[in-house]
């Protein structure tokens, strides 16, 4: 049986991947800092290997015996150059792949990674695609849309009725539920039907603008929300005001700037890139309870 390793197994995508693998009869190796963060019901069914993905020796040791790897970069906004961190982690993964002759890798990438330059933090994922693509492993790069769960990072603003963005509010882009990304990841880790280098979009059921998102949030949650565009400098200032280093803040700004005008994803919307969960369904299940009045 194929031995599968999963990084970020407690994240929105990784946790879904782990559960699906366990339900398929696989006992995955999970790479994480603290096994205590795993769901207790999963612990008997996984092989936790604790450590830091920034430590190349740990990554090599933790992936011994692995045939397939799901690699996620946990973007570090506490450093001034997150893209350098992303590249370093990808080098660690590539070293492990080469050392153990890991045969297949699924990489969580992003729409815009094909640009390689000019898309802020997404540029790091473009570099990761190149680094892992230079190994002998079969590589699937999943270029995902904007995660619905990013809305959970802005609850105070949503409660105040504002969805802020540096994007043009009526500019449609792919939005996707992370658990749908997990479904695609798990299916491909378990499949033996693909070889070589593949790139696949994961675009959700439809492209949405921030104005569309605000309307859906309003309808589903009952909290009136309007999209409001802010300037790049204003966004950077807001990020640095909460302690994010200047370089990292500019990387976040660069994602919006790079995809704002004229960007069209390389992967078109079709049966391969379209996933089922709508924003309305996700918002009802996850955002609506999060926006509910908090007990005093």
C-alpha positions as MATLAB code, in Angstrom:
seq = 'XXXXXXXXXXXXXXXXXXXXXXXXXXXXXXXXXXXXXXXXXXXXXXXXXXXXXXXXXXXXXXXXXXXXXXXXXXXXXXXXXXXXXXXXXXXXXXXXXXXXXXXXXXXXXXXXXXXXXXXXXXXXXXXXXXXXXXXXXXXXXXXXXXXXXXXXXXXXXXXXXXXXXXXXXXXXXXXXXXXXXXXXXXXXXXXXXXXXXXXXXXXXXXXXXXXXXXXXXXXXXXXXXXXXXXXXXXXXXXXXXXXXXXXXXXXXXXXXXXXXXXXXXXXXXXXXXXXXXXXXXXXXXXXXXXXXXXXX';
ca = [
       0.000    0.000    0.000;
       1.198    3.505   -0.801;
       2.582    5.425    2.181;
       1.289    9.003    2.106;
       2.620   11.989    4.061;
       0.554   15.124    4.679;
       1.857   18.526    5.769;
      -0.294   21.075    7.673;
      -2.667   18.271    8.763;
      -4.587   20.573   11.119;
      -5.246   23.247    8.482;
      -8.421   23.820    6.515;
      -7.215   21.645    3.617;
      -4.837   19.258    5.375;
      -7.376   18.195    8.001;
      -9.837   17.264    5.245;
      -7.145   15.305    3.399;
      -6.182   13.357    6.522;
      -9.769   12.415    7.338;
     -10.492   11.253    3.793;
      -7.321    9.168    3.675;
      -8.172    7.533    6.992;
     -11.684    6.796    5.764;
     -10.153    5.216    2.644;
      -8.169    2.798    4.814;
      -4.834    4.627    4.618;
      -2.734    5.384    7.693;
      -1.051    8.666    6.691;
       2.134   10.106    8.103;
       1.403   13.639    9.301;
       4.106   16.284    9.604;
       3.324   18.914   12.236;
       4.802   20.790   15.179;
       2.406   19.504   17.839;
       0.446   16.261   17.571;
      -1.809   17.533   20.366;
      -3.503   19.798   17.818;
      -4.874   16.841   15.852;
      -8.474   15.779   16.353;
      -8.290   13.152   19.125;
     -10.432   10.720   17.143;
      -7.847   10.724   14.350;
      -4.790   10.061   16.507;
      -5.170    6.256   16.551;
      -5.304    6.248   12.732;
      -2.280    8.398   11.788;
       1.483    8.386   12.291;
       2.451   11.811   13.703;
       6.016   13.006   13.144;
       6.619   16.225   15.030;
       9.022   18.923   13.934;
       9.531   22.120   11.950;
       9.265   22.172    8.152;
      12.003   24.833    8.163;
      14.433   22.164    9.445;
      15.706   20.234    6.407;
      16.954   17.325    8.534;
      13.499   16.935   10.083;
      11.763   16.955    6.693;
      14.102   14.271    5.356;
      13.745   12.112    8.471;
       9.961   12.513    8.686;
       9.424   11.433    5.077;
      11.465    8.244    5.239;
       9.460    5.427    3.661;
       7.020    7.818    1.972;
       5.745    7.172   -1.556;
       3.465   10.226   -1.964;
       3.576   13.671   -0.368;
       1.064   16.487    0.025;
       3.084   19.677    0.405;
       1.634   22.937    1.707;
       3.611   26.081    2.437;
       2.366   27.575    5.734;
       3.089   31.154    4.655;
       4.970   32.947    7.421;
       3.883   36.588    7.725;
       6.165   37.099   10.725;
       9.256   37.367    8.482;
      10.121   40.204    6.146;
      10.475   37.970    3.072;
       7.870   35.168    3.137;
       8.731   34.221   -0.445;
      12.266   33.353    0.618;
      10.764   31.140    3.324;
       8.477   29.456    0.772;
      11.437   28.753   -1.510;
      13.516   27.374    1.382;
      10.711   25.040    2.443;
      10.289   23.850   -1.139;
      14.015   23.100   -1.250;
      13.596   21.032    1.930;
      10.743   19.123    0.311;
      12.737   18.595   -2.888;
      15.694   17.249   -0.896;
      13.403   14.757    0.851;
      11.807   13.745   -2.449;
      15.217   13.092   -3.973;
      16.622   11.301   -0.908;
      13.719    8.857   -0.630;
      12.752    8.676   -4.319;
       9.230    9.811   -3.420;
       7.272    9.046   -6.559;
       4.506   11.647   -6.475;
       3.909   15.055   -4.929;
       0.735   17.119   -4.752;
       1.546   20.791   -4.180;
      -1.021   23.295   -2.942;
      -0.337   26.283   -5.166;
      -2.422   29.272   -6.231;
      -4.029   30.873   -9.212;
      -1.448   33.373  -10.406;
       1.563   31.135   -9.750;
       1.985   30.811  -13.504;
       2.984   34.498  -13.615;
       6.161   33.657  -11.657;
       6.791   37.368  -11.011;
       4.632   40.321   -9.989;
       1.992   38.617   -7.820;
       3.399   39.205   -4.352;
       3.356   36.164   -2.090;
       2.073   34.002   -4.940;
       5.500   34.341   -6.563;
       6.877   32.077   -3.842;
       4.456   29.345   -4.882;
       5.531   29.789   -8.490;
       9.092   29.153   -7.329;
       7.939   26.098   -5.347;
       6.359   24.696   -8.525;
       9.691   25.057  -10.301;
      11.752   23.605   -7.446;
       9.573   20.528   -7.000;
       9.093   20.216  -10.750;
      12.862   19.805  -11.114;
      12.814   16.563   -9.092;
      12.121   13.147  -10.576;
       8.749   12.901   -8.837;
       5.436   13.112  -10.642;
       4.105   16.526   -9.583;
       0.550   17.852   -9.465;
       0.397   21.599   -8.795;
      -3.097   22.610   -7.693;
      -3.644   26.287   -8.456;
      -6.421   27.174   -6.050;
      -8.769   30.117   -6.009;
      -9.337   32.508   -3.101;
     -10.345   30.522   -0.028;
     -13.786   31.194    1.491;
     -12.143   30.789    4.898;
     -10.170   34.010    4.388;
     -13.412   35.733    5.376;
     -13.000   34.300    8.882;
      -9.874   36.433    9.283;
     -11.912   39.638    8.948;
     -14.834   39.058   11.316;
     -14.623   42.428   13.077;
     -14.903   44.291    9.768;
     -17.742   42.064    8.599;
     -19.612   42.696   11.844;
     -19.145   46.412   11.129;
     -20.670   45.900    7.675;
     -17.524   46.240    5.577;
     -15.651   43.768    3.374;
     -12.391   45.532    2.567;
     -10.254   44.648   -0.428;
      -7.515   46.129   -2.575;
      -9.115   44.367   -5.548;
     -11.557   46.149   -7.831;
     -14.874   45.231   -6.108;
     -16.599   44.068   -9.299;
     -13.629   42.016  -10.593;
     -14.631   38.309  -10.628;
     -12.075   35.706   -9.584;
     -12.239   32.031   -8.545;
     -13.328   31.452   -4.919;
     -13.235   27.979   -3.400;
     -14.093   26.054   -0.235;
     -10.895   24.576    1.264;
     -12.572   21.241    1.963;
     -13.230   20.937   -1.785;
      -9.500   21.453   -2.321;
      -8.951   18.652    0.191;
     -11.233   16.385   -1.809;
      -9.170   16.982   -4.960;
      -5.914   16.444   -3.076;
      -7.040   13.161   -1.507;
      -8.419   11.829   -4.786;
      -5.117   12.467   -6.527;
      -2.975   11.073   -3.712;
      -4.981    7.857   -3.889;
      -5.055    7.684   -7.677;
      -2.424    5.907   -9.712;
      -3.752    7.271  -12.976;
      -1.484   10.295  -13.464;
       2.178   10.711  -14.288;
       4.610   13.514  -15.005;
       3.978   17.197  -14.393;
       0.337   18.259  -14.141;
      -1.195   21.622  -13.308;
      -4.859   21.796  -12.323;
      -7.003   24.703  -11.211;
      -9.364   24.392   -8.239;
     -11.824   27.203   -8.861;
     -14.978   26.601   -6.838;
     -18.393   26.544   -8.514;
     -18.259   30.065   -9.995;
     -16.129   33.186  -10.212;
     -17.124   35.851   -7.703;
     -16.299   39.509   -7.210;
     -15.957   40.999   -3.741;
     -19.256   42.759   -4.412;
     -20.840   39.357   -5.135;
     -19.355   37.985   -1.925;
     -20.681   40.894    0.129;
     -24.183   40.358   -1.258;
     -24.080   36.635   -0.506;
     -22.804   37.202    3.031;
     -25.594   39.705    3.604;
     -28.275   37.335    2.322;
     -27.048   34.251    4.169;
     -25.994   35.688    7.519;
     -28.402   38.590    7.890;
     -25.466   40.959    8.514;
     -25.564   43.800    5.958;
     -22.120   43.889    4.320;
     -20.767   46.054    1.488;
     -17.490   45.672   -0.395;
     -15.127   48.603    0.022;
     -11.958   49.065   -2.003;
      -8.905   50.470   -0.256;
      -5.610   51.569   -1.750;
      -2.444   49.502   -1.719;
      -0.696   51.870    0.685;
      -3.700   51.825    3.023;
      -3.722   48.026    3.048;
       0.016   47.891    3.696;
      -0.342   50.362    6.563;
      -3.163   48.333    8.095;
      -1.048   45.191    7.977;
       2.060   46.777    9.461;
      -0.055   48.359   12.206;
      -0.771   44.864   13.563;
       2.885   43.880   13.540;
       3.353   42.351   10.087;
       6.808   43.295    8.723;
       6.938   45.760    5.847;
       8.199   43.207    3.319;
       5.484   40.695    4.191;
       2.823   43.416    4.036;
       4.008   44.392    0.577;
       3.837   40.735   -0.430;
       0.173   40.589    0.611;
      -0.513   43.816   -1.292;
       1.301   42.416   -4.306;
      -1.149   39.530   -4.582;
      -4.041   41.918   -5.180;
      -1.983   44.229   -7.396;
      -0.753   41.347   -9.540;
      -4.202   39.837  -10.130;
      -6.220   43.040  -10.215;
      -6.023   44.197  -13.817;
      -6.427   41.861  -16.747;
      -5.400   38.639  -15.027;
      -7.034   35.498  -16.436;
      -6.179   32.139  -14.813;
      -4.144   29.873  -17.051;
      -6.441   26.975  -16.158;
      -9.868   27.604  -17.654;
     -13.104   26.790  -15.862;
     -14.165   23.289  -16.849;
     -15.081   19.937  -15.301;
     -11.575   19.517  -13.864;
     -11.345   22.931  -12.207;
     -14.927   23.406  -10.990;
     -15.751   22.193   -7.462;
     -19.233   21.980   -5.924;
     -19.463   23.901   -2.642;
     -21.084   27.317   -3.065;
     -20.201   30.369   -1.026;
     -23.793   30.475    0.238;
     -23.622   26.915    1.565;
     -20.236   27.485    3.193;
     -21.287   30.830    4.687;
     -24.430   29.301    6.199;
     -22.456   26.511    7.859;
     -19.313   28.380    8.962;
     -19.541   32.164    8.627;
     -23.061   32.625    9.993;
     -22.214   31.023   13.393;
     -18.935   32.970   13.536;
     -20.784   36.271   13.064;
     -23.418   35.454   15.680;
     -23.433   37.715   18.767;
     -20.764   36.638   21.227;
     -21.767   35.840   24.818;
     -20.854   38.581   27.265;
];
